[in-house]
Amino acid sequence: MSSKTKLQIMLLMLMSFLIITWMTFIISQNFTKLWSALNLSISIHYWKNSTKSLFPKIPLIPLKSLTETELRIKEIMEKLDQQIPPRPFDHVNTTTSAAHSTATILNPRDTYCRGDQLDILLEVRDHLGHRKQYGGDFLRARMSSPALMAGASGKVTDFNNGTYLISFTLFWEGQVSLSLLLIHPSEGASALWRARNQGYNKIIFKGKFVNGTSHVFTECGLTLNSSAELCEYLDNRDQEAFYCVKPQHMPCEALTHMTTQNREVSYLTDRENGLFHRSKVGVEIMKDGKHIDVAECNKSEKIEEKCQVGMKPPVPGGYTLQGRWITTFCNQIQFDTIKMNDCLKGKLIYLLGDSTLRQWIYHLPKVVKTLQFFDLHETGIFKKHLLLDAERHTLIQWKKHSHPFITFQLYSLIDHNYIPREIDLLSGDKNTAIVITFGQHFRPFPIDIFIRRAIGVRKAIERLFLRSSTTKVIIKTENIREMHIETERFGDFHGYIQYLIMKDIFKDLNMGIIDAWDMTIAYGTNTIHPPDHVIGNQINMFLNYIC
C-alpha cells in the first residue's frame, strides 16, 4: 500500500470520528432538553395535584360565567348612567321648583267613574320660573281617601323634556285626593347617583375576633384601603368579597361578630347638600289640594284568575280600601286564621333577607296561635328565628342576609351566609316556599355590589328550579322609608333604583312578586318598618301565591 493511500485512509477515519462525535453531542443535548421538558411537565402535574390535596380552595368561577356576570353589570350600569346623566348647577335657583311647576288635569270632568283613568300633565320649572328642558326629577304620585282608609300609587312617565304624565286609575268611589310630591329635583337625583358610586366608606364595619377569654375589634369592609395584613373572606363562585384587618396573635377564623356605625363622610358638595334640607324633600306640587268625585257608574269587572307565581304585577298592582290590600291583576283570597292554618299545613317556609322580612315572623304567631318560637340558643334580634307547629308539620324560618348588613347592634357571623348559598342548601319541593328581600342595607354602597348580589340570587333560583321546579319562590321588593333621614346614605332614591334593577333582573323567572314599594306608597307609611296591618296584607299576598 502506497503512502498516499495510507494517508487517504487515515483522513477518512479522522473525518468519520469527528462526524460520530458531533452526532453524539447533538443527540445528547436534545435528549437532555427532552428529558428536562418531560421532567418539568411531570413536576408541574405533580405540584398541581399535590396542592389540590394540601390546599383545597373554592373553585374559581369559569371565565365564561364571570364574563357574563361582568357584562351584565356593565350593561345595567350603562343603562342607569343614561337614565341619570350629570346635571351640574351653579345655583339652587336653576333647579326644579315645586312651587313654580304646574300640574294640569287633562280632559277634566265634574264626576268620574270607578275604573276610569285620570291623567295629569306636569310641566316643571326652576325657581326663576323658567321651563326645564330635561327630566329626571324624582317624583311620587299617590291618591287617597282617608275616610275610606284607601290609597293607591300613581304612574309617572318622564318625557325627558321637562314634562311628565301622571296617571291614576280610579279604583274606588267617593271623594279622592290627589298628591304629587317632588322628592328630589333632577339635579339632586344626579348628585345622589354620583355620590353613591364614589366610595364604600360611608359605613364603618367593626369585626370582633375572639380567642378564649380575650377579644379584639378591627376594621372590616367590602373593600379596605390598608397596608396592614388582611383577612379575606371570599366567595369566588359569586365573586363576593369581605375583608378585615387581621388582629395580632389571632387567626382569621376567630372572627365571630360584627357591628357598624356611620362614618362622617359625604361625597356631595355644599351646594348639592342644600338640596336635601328637610324643607326641600317631598314638597307637594299640587298644593291647592286637588279633589275629584268618583261614582260607581254600574261598572263591574271581576277578575277570575287566581293569584299565582309567574304573574307580573302592573304598576299600580293594587290599592288599599278599608285598610285591605286589593290586587288588580288576579283574584285574591282573604285568609282568616282557619284558612291560614290550612294553607300553612305541611309547609317549609324560608324567609331570607333583612328586618322588613323579620317583621313577618313576628307577626305570624299573633294570628296563628299554634305557631311557637323554637329556642336555638342564640341571642339578639338578628339571630336566626324559627317558628314551629309540630302537629301541622309547619316550619317557618327567618335568616338575615350576609354582608353588607348595617346595625349598631353586635350580631353573630356564625351560620352567616349569602342568600345564593342559603338557596343552594335547600332541596325544595311543592310544599317549600322561599321569600327573599334585600336592598335597604345596600343603599350606602356603589350600585355594582347590589347588582352582583341580585344576579347571584337569580342564578341560585335557576339552580333550585333545575332540581325542583315546584318550589315556590317569592321576591318582596323594598319598602319606602322615612324621607328626611340620611338621604345620601339611605334615601328612597337609592331604593327606587334598586327596585327597578330587581324588576329587570327577575322579570322572566317563574316567581311571585310582592311589590312592597307599590304597597307602602299606597298605604302612605313612609317608615322602614310598616305597621302590623301592612305586614298582614303582605303576608296575605304571599299565602295567595303558595296555596
XYZ file of C-alpha atoms in Angstrom:
547
model
C 0.000 0.000 0.000
C 1.446 3.306 -1.046
C 1.984 6.103 1.450
C -0.586 8.171 -0.440
C -3.253 5.517 0.040
C -2.453 5.210 3.756
C -2.834 8.977 4.157
C -6.283 8.932 2.488
C -7.436 6.094 4.783
C -6.279 7.976 7.902
C -8.052 11.198 6.797
C -11.243 9.211 6.144
C -11.100 7.608 9.617
C -10.493 11.009 11.232
C -13.471 12.539 9.429
C -15.678 9.594 10.461
C -14.596 10.009 14.076
C -15.407 13.731 14.018
C -18.824 13.109 12.444
C -19.699 10.430 15.029
C -18.517 12.668 17.887
C -20.578 15.637 16.606
C -23.723 13.500 16.177
C -23.314 12.046 19.698
C -23.036 15.567 21.136
C -26.159 16.781 19.309
C -28.214 13.742 20.374
C -27.133 14.081 23.990
C -28.087 17.787 24.015
C -31.526 17.128 22.574
C -32.089 14.237 24.946
C -31.229 16.480 27.901
C -33.693 19.116 26.689
C -36.328 16.478 26.040
C -35.819 14.940 29.469
C -35.853 18.350 31.112
C -39.112 19.234 29.386
C -40.613 15.873 30.273
C -39.384 16.155 33.840
C -40.764 19.710 34.163
C -44.124 18.572 32.840
C -44.245 15.724 35.339
C -43.191 18.076 38.156
C -45.912 20.636 37.312
C -48.516 17.888 37.085
C -47.394 16.520 40.463
C -47.352 20.011 42.042
C -50.858 20.771 40.804
C -52.206 17.514 42.194
C -50.349 17.813 45.468
C -51.502 21.408 46.061
C -55.080 20.367 45.361
C -54.882 17.952 48.245
C -52.794 20.149 50.533
C -54.538 23.475 49.937
C -58.162 22.953 48.841
C -59.821 26.125 47.580
C -63.256 27.112 46.351
C -63.077 26.528 42.579
C -62.787 29.758 40.669
C -65.802 30.755 38.633
C -65.306 29.767 34.973
C -64.094 32.603 32.791
C -67.249 32.440 30.655
C -69.599 32.833 33.640
C -67.519 35.616 35.155
C -67.533 37.436 31.820
C -71.309 37.092 31.552
C -71.802 38.499 35.050
C -69.440 41.407 34.489
C -71.000 42.178 31.120
C -74.473 42.154 32.688
C -73.334 44.526 35.452
C -71.747 46.796 32.844
C -74.917 46.734 30.727
C -77.143 47.697 33.674
C -74.712 50.396 34.833
C -74.587 51.958 31.356
C -78.384 51.958 31.150
C -78.647 53.665 34.541
C -75.970 56.224 33.652
C -78.046 57.163 30.600
C -81.197 57.493 32.712
C -79.426 59.596 35.360
C -76.992 61.853 33.455
C -74.913 64.521 35.253
C -76.937 67.682 35.987
C -74.473 70.272 37.306
C -75.935 73.566 38.515
C -74.475 76.907 39.598
C -77.257 77.990 41.906
C -80.306 76.453 43.593
C -82.482 78.852 41.560
C -81.821 76.829 38.392
C -83.030 73.557 39.969
C -86.605 72.247 39.796
C -89.111 74.122 41.964
C -92.334 72.533 43.201
C -93.855 75.978 43.735
C -93.275 77.127 40.139
C -94.193 73.837 38.427
C -97.728 73.341 37.128
C -99.928 70.228 37.160
C -102.966 70.240 34.854
C -105.710 67.591 34.778
C -106.258 66.527 31.184
C -109.874 66.435 29.980
C -111.357 67.309 33.408
C -114.879 66.250 34.339
C -117.245 67.020 37.176
C -117.582 63.345 38.065
C -115.542 60.291 37.147
C -116.499 56.637 37.130
C -114.778 53.929 39.121
C -112.201 52.260 36.866
C -111.545 55.401 34.794
C -108.019 56.682 34.240
C -107.221 60.248 35.218
C -104.184 61.863 33.603
C -102.246 64.905 34.756
C -99.688 66.813 32.687
C -96.848 68.145 34.825
C -94.608 70.920 33.496
C -91.622 71.555 35.748
C -89.926 74.936 36.135
C -86.971 76.229 38.092
C -87.109 78.740 40.949
C -86.903 81.610 38.438
C -89.981 80.322 36.604
C -88.083 79.042 33.554
C -89.284 75.816 31.879
C -86.901 72.922 32.466
C -85.586 71.330 29.282
C -84.800 67.901 30.750
C -86.364 65.320 33.056
C -85.024 63.109 35.805
C -86.927 64.596 38.755
C -87.701 62.035 41.461
C -91.484 62.237 41.889
C -94.046 60.293 43.898
C -97.722 60.214 42.933
C -100.463 58.986 45.266
C -104.226 59.237 45.523
C -106.126 58.633 48.747
C -109.426 58.795 50.614
C -108.540 58.908 54.323
C -112.145 58.342 55.473
C -112.201 55.093 53.488
C -108.647 54.088 54.537
C -107.980 53.937 50.788
C -104.875 54.693 48.791
C -103.030 53.848 45.569
C -99.858 54.892 43.817
C -99.860 56.755 40.507
C -97.726 56.020 37.472
C -95.157 58.615 36.378
C -93.990 58.790 32.742
C -90.943 61.012 32.129
C -90.760 62.528 28.628
C -87.209 63.785 29.370
C -88.044 67.328 28.248
C -89.373 68.865 31.454
C -92.855 67.362 31.122
C -94.344 64.304 32.831
C -97.577 62.336 32.503
C -99.045 61.314 35.857
C -101.681 58.567 35.525
C -104.121 57.431 38.207
C -106.568 54.538 37.968
C -109.686 55.401 39.978
C -110.169 52.166 41.909
C -112.922 53.185 44.372
C -115.875 55.543 44.587
C -116.024 58.615 46.800
C -114.033 61.816 47.152
C -110.414 61.226 46.164
C -107.442 63.463 46.973
C -104.518 63.658 44.553
C -100.924 64.201 45.636
C -97.746 64.725 43.637
C -94.514 65.108 45.598
C -91.194 66.411 44.332
C -88.932 64.152 46.410
C -85.736 65.437 44.727
C -85.132 67.691 41.723
C -83.235 66.079 38.844
C -80.094 67.903 39.970
C -80.397 66.282 43.396
C -81.031 62.826 41.928
C -77.955 63.211 39.722
C -75.834 64.290 42.712
C -77.014 61.303 44.771
C -76.208 58.924 41.916
C -72.675 60.314 41.564
C -72.084 60.319 45.329
C -73.339 56.768 45.758
C -70.919 55.291 43.255
C -67.928 57.248 44.503
C -66.977 55.321 47.633
C -67.521 52.412 50.012
C -66.605 54.196 53.239
C -69.922 55.743 54.301
C -70.248 52.845 56.778
C -67.635 51.618 59.283
C -67.654 47.846 59.924
C -66.033 46.565 63.105
C -65.304 42.850 63.391
C -64.947 41.084 66.734
C -62.237 38.405 66.900
C -62.391 36.019 69.874
C -59.688 33.765 71.298
C -60.749 32.145 74.553
C -61.469 34.885 77.060
C -59.800 37.649 75.047
C -61.238 39.552 72.123
C -60.277 42.425 69.846
C -62.108 44.584 67.288
C -60.591 45.506 63.913
C -61.862 47.452 60.905
C -63.650 45.491 58.184
C -65.386 46.303 54.915
C -66.386 45.405 51.375
C -63.071 46.993 50.420
C -60.219 48.134 52.682
C -57.556 50.682 51.858
C -54.982 49.449 54.333
C -51.324 48.390 54.258
C -51.948 46.019 57.177
C -52.284 42.270 56.732
C -55.876 41.458 55.793
C -58.203 38.548 56.404
C -60.031 37.776 53.159
C -63.490 36.218 53.266
C -64.132 35.337 49.636
C -66.814 33.552 47.678
C -65.078 33.021 44.364
C -68.058 31.491 42.612
C -70.291 34.521 43.067
C -67.385 37.000 43.218
C -68.349 38.211 46.699
C -65.661 39.634 48.983
C -65.345 40.982 52.519
C -62.180 41.941 54.376
C -60.972 42.610 57.927
C -57.657 43.869 59.250
C -56.013 40.772 60.738
C -55.503 41.109 64.502
C -52.171 40.205 66.014
C -51.918 36.740 67.534
C -55.339 35.671 66.261
C -56.287 33.691 63.145
C -58.773 34.983 60.582
C -61.131 32.173 61.607
C -61.555 33.857 65.023
C -63.986 36.430 63.568
C -67.328 35.878 65.350
C -69.364 39.128 65.396
C -69.860 42.397 63.537
C -71.201 45.859 64.250
C -71.398 49.042 62.185
C -71.647 52.794 62.522
C -71.942 55.694 60.118
C -68.769 57.456 59.037
C -68.962 61.231 58.838
C -68.157 61.453 55.153
C -70.046 62.975 52.234
C -69.411 62.997 48.505
C -71.841 65.858 47.968
C -70.719 69.450 47.574
C -72.092 72.101 49.951
C -74.290 73.406 47.132
C -75.667 69.909 46.461
C -76.234 69.269 50.169
C -78.507 72.299 50.217
C -80.978 70.410 48.012
C -81.591 67.850 50.768
C -82.641 70.164 53.565
C -85.783 68.836 55.250
C -87.895 71.648 53.796
C -86.851 70.746 50.240
C -87.522 66.993 50.289
C -91.000 65.687 49.423
C -92.574 69.042 48.561
C -96.183 68.946 47.356
C -96.608 70.216 43.790
C -100.437 70.274 43.840
C -100.623 72.495 46.913
C -104.196 73.660 46.376
C -105.357 70.162 47.279
C -106.965 68.730 44.163
C -110.071 66.601 44.917
C -112.233 64.682 42.476
C -115.500 62.809 42.872
C -115.730 59.204 41.713
C -119.061 57.405 41.198
C -119.841 53.706 40.757
C -121.454 54.148 37.263
C -122.519 50.470 37.336
C -119.081 49.402 36.149
C -118.195 45.934 37.362
C -115.199 43.906 36.251
C -114.464 40.670 38.051
C -111.043 39.048 37.762
C -111.454 35.293 37.600
C -107.850 34.047 37.551
C -106.447 33.196 40.963
C -103.197 34.845 42.099
C -100.243 32.549 41.399
C -96.496 32.633 40.866
C -95.390 33.733 37.423
C -97.814 36.672 37.272
C -96.197 40.061 36.765
C -97.954 42.817 38.724
C -98.545 46.048 36.783
C -97.932 49.477 38.346
C -100.003 50.040 40.309
C -100.701 46.399 41.090
C -103.379 47.101 43.659
C -104.871 49.553 46.125
C -105.950 49.769 49.744
C -109.594 50.016 50.790
C -110.753 49.832 54.421
C -107.128 49.009 55.161
C -107.102 45.870 52.983
C -104.772 45.397 50.024
C -106.762 44.526 46.896
C -104.903 43.271 43.837
C -105.890 44.433 40.359
C -104.293 41.664 38.273
C -105.548 38.475 39.942
C -108.310 37.117 42.175
C -107.005 37.427 45.718
C -108.337 35.351 48.632
C -108.556 36.893 52.104
C -107.035 34.460 54.608
C -108.585 34.276 58.056
C -106.969 32.222 60.849
C -108.629 28.953 59.790
C -107.612 29.364 56.150
C -104.076 30.348 57.197
C -103.761 27.184 59.300
C -104.919 25.053 56.381
C -102.571 26.847 53.979
C -99.511 26.501 56.225
C -100.056 22.815 56.988
C -97.044 20.766 55.880
C -95.202 23.838 54.588
C -91.489 24.630 54.934
C -91.054 28.395 54.573
C -87.698 30.157 54.454
C -87.565 33.936 54.852
C -84.202 35.281 53.676
C -83.345 38.946 53.985
C -83.499 41.961 56.264
C -85.601 43.169 59.196
C -88.543 44.129 56.953
C -88.992 40.382 56.389
C -88.258 39.586 60.037
C -91.471 41.531 60.734
C -93.322 38.641 59.085
C -92.046 36.055 61.551
C -93.013 38.330 64.456
C -96.494 38.907 63.002
C -97.439 35.308 62.175
C -97.723 33.924 65.761
C -100.066 36.807 66.627
C -102.518 35.449 64.066
C -101.740 31.710 64.022
C -101.576 30.833 67.719
C -100.300 27.284 67.121
C -97.003 28.631 65.772
C -94.387 28.739 68.533
C -90.824 30.043 68.522
C -88.177 27.334 68.950
C -85.186 28.361 71.092
C -81.984 27.888 69.086
C -79.863 29.221 71.972
C -78.838 32.289 70.005
C -79.088 35.885 71.181
C -80.096 39.256 69.742
C -82.816 40.267 67.307
C -80.638 39.353 64.311
C -80.340 35.708 65.340
C -81.944 33.003 63.229
C -85.670 32.819 64.116
C -87.592 29.554 63.902
C -91.374 29.020 64.189
C -92.774 25.505 64.519
C -96.157 23.833 64.590
C -95.263 20.170 65.112
C -98.845 18.939 64.860
C -99.362 20.523 61.440
C -95.745 19.906 60.324
C -95.153 23.606 59.659
C -91.720 25.228 59.800
C -91.037 28.931 59.196
C -87.500 30.288 59.424
C -86.002 33.785 59.089
C -82.306 34.424 58.474
C -80.573 37.714 57.800
C -78.671 38.156 54.575
C -74.896 38.420 54.644
C -72.600 41.427 54.056
C -73.382 44.251 53.910
C -75.593 44.185 56.995
C -75.831 47.508 58.829
C -76.711 47.924 62.500
C -75.081 49.399 65.594
C -76.042 46.195 67.458
C -73.483 43.430 67.668
C -74.603 40.468 65.558
C -73.205 36.974 65.134
C -71.456 35.787 61.984
C -71.947 32.131 62.859
C -74.153 30.478 60.239
C -73.939 33.710 58.237
C -74.353 33.001 54.516
C -75.020 34.928 51.339
C -78.559 34.333 50.057
C -77.417 32.292 46.999
C -75.622 29.856 49.345
C -78.732 29.555 51.523
C -80.848 28.748 48.463
C -78.289 26.128 47.384
C -78.785 24.307 50.723
C -82.497 23.726 50.074
C -83.643 20.682 48.126
C -87.084 22.177 47.524
C -90.452 20.596 46.708
C -94.085 21.607 46.173
C -94.515 22.320 49.900
C -91.404 24.510 50.179
C -91.580 28.282 49.771
C -88.797 30.871 49.852
C -89.274 34.614 50.317
C -86.341 36.894 49.508
C -85.818 40.582 50.157
C -82.688 42.715 50.228
C -81.824 46.291 49.421
C -82.101 48.560 52.460
C -78.599 47.619 53.681
C -77.116 48.095 50.196
C -78.179 51.726 49.764
C -74.962 53.330 51.129
C -72.694 51.428 48.710
C -71.895 51.616 44.978
C -74.654 50.017 42.946
C -72.481 47.263 41.415
C -72.493 45.451 44.793
C -76.290 45.247 44.684
C -76.408 44.228 41.010
C -73.869 41.442 41.602
C -75.882 40.098 44.539
C -79.142 40.182 42.559
C -77.511 38.264 39.691
C -76.133 35.720 42.194
C -79.599 35.245 43.697
C -81.124 34.785 40.252
C -78.560 32.086 39.357
C -79.267 30.285 42.648
C -83.008 30.336 41.900
C -82.320 28.910 38.445
C -80.289 26.095 40.046
C -83.142 25.470 42.508
C -85.696 25.233 39.689
C -83.499 22.666 37.910
C -83.748 20.306 40.904
C -87.267 21.310 41.963
C -89.467 23.296 39.591
C -92.407 23.104 42.021
C -90.721 25.127 44.807
C -92.435 28.497 45.280
C -90.073 31.484 45.209
C -91.326 34.974 46.029
C -89.426 38.251 45.849
C -90.552 41.037 48.173
C -89.304 44.400 46.933
C -88.129 47.135 49.291
C -90.446 49.307 51.361
C -90.298 53.060 51.068
C -88.921 54.674 54.220
C -88.506 57.987 56.055
C -87.946 60.896 53.645
C -85.742 63.107 55.781
C -83.231 60.711 57.381
C -79.720 60.233 55.978
C -80.687 60.987 52.379
C -77.196 60.426 50.963
C -76.848 57.033 52.664
C -80.366 55.632 52.879
C -82.729 57.811 50.838
C -85.546 56.328 48.755
C -83.924 57.456 45.513
C -81.347 54.692 46.046
C -84.135 52.259 46.889
C -86.065 53.167 43.739
C -83.039 52.468 41.531
C -82.661 49.083 43.227
C -86.391 48.451 42.770
C -86.002 48.974 39.004
C -82.924 46.709 38.915
C -84.761 43.904 40.743
C -87.697 44.063 38.333
C -85.296 43.883 35.392
C -83.128 41.003 36.660
C -86.004 38.762 37.829
C -88.594 39.676 35.180
C -88.663 36.357 33.282
C -88.475 33.884 36.184
C -91.491 31.854 37.322
C -91.745 33.648 40.657
C -94.216 35.585 42.729
C -93.723 39.315 43.282
C -94.847 41.165 46.388
C -94.474 44.762 45.283
C -93.888 46.282 48.705
C -92.732 49.523 47.064
C -96.147 49.953 45.435
C -97.969 48.787 48.569
C -96.197 51.100 51.021
C -96.750 54.112 48.733
C -100.454 53.191 48.625
C -100.568 52.919 52.423
C -98.520 56.123 52.769
C -96.384 54.577 55.518
C -93.073 56.417 54.934
C -91.329 54.239 57.521
C -88.841 51.434 57.012
C -90.884 49.124 59.266
C -94.572 49.476 58.296
C -97.327 48.892 60.880
C -98.883 45.476 61.515
C -101.857 45.860 59.178
C -99.468 46.446 56.240
C -97.359 43.410 57.202
C -100.532 41.327 57.465
C -101.510 42.278 53.916
C -98.032 41.445 52.601
C -98.335 38.004 54.216
C -101.846 37.575 52.771
C -100.425 38.196 49.295
C -97.728 35.595 49.985
C -100.298 32.996 51.066
C -102.205 33.612 47.828
C -99.065 32.608 45.919
C -98.380 29.380 47.825
C -101.895 27.976 48.436
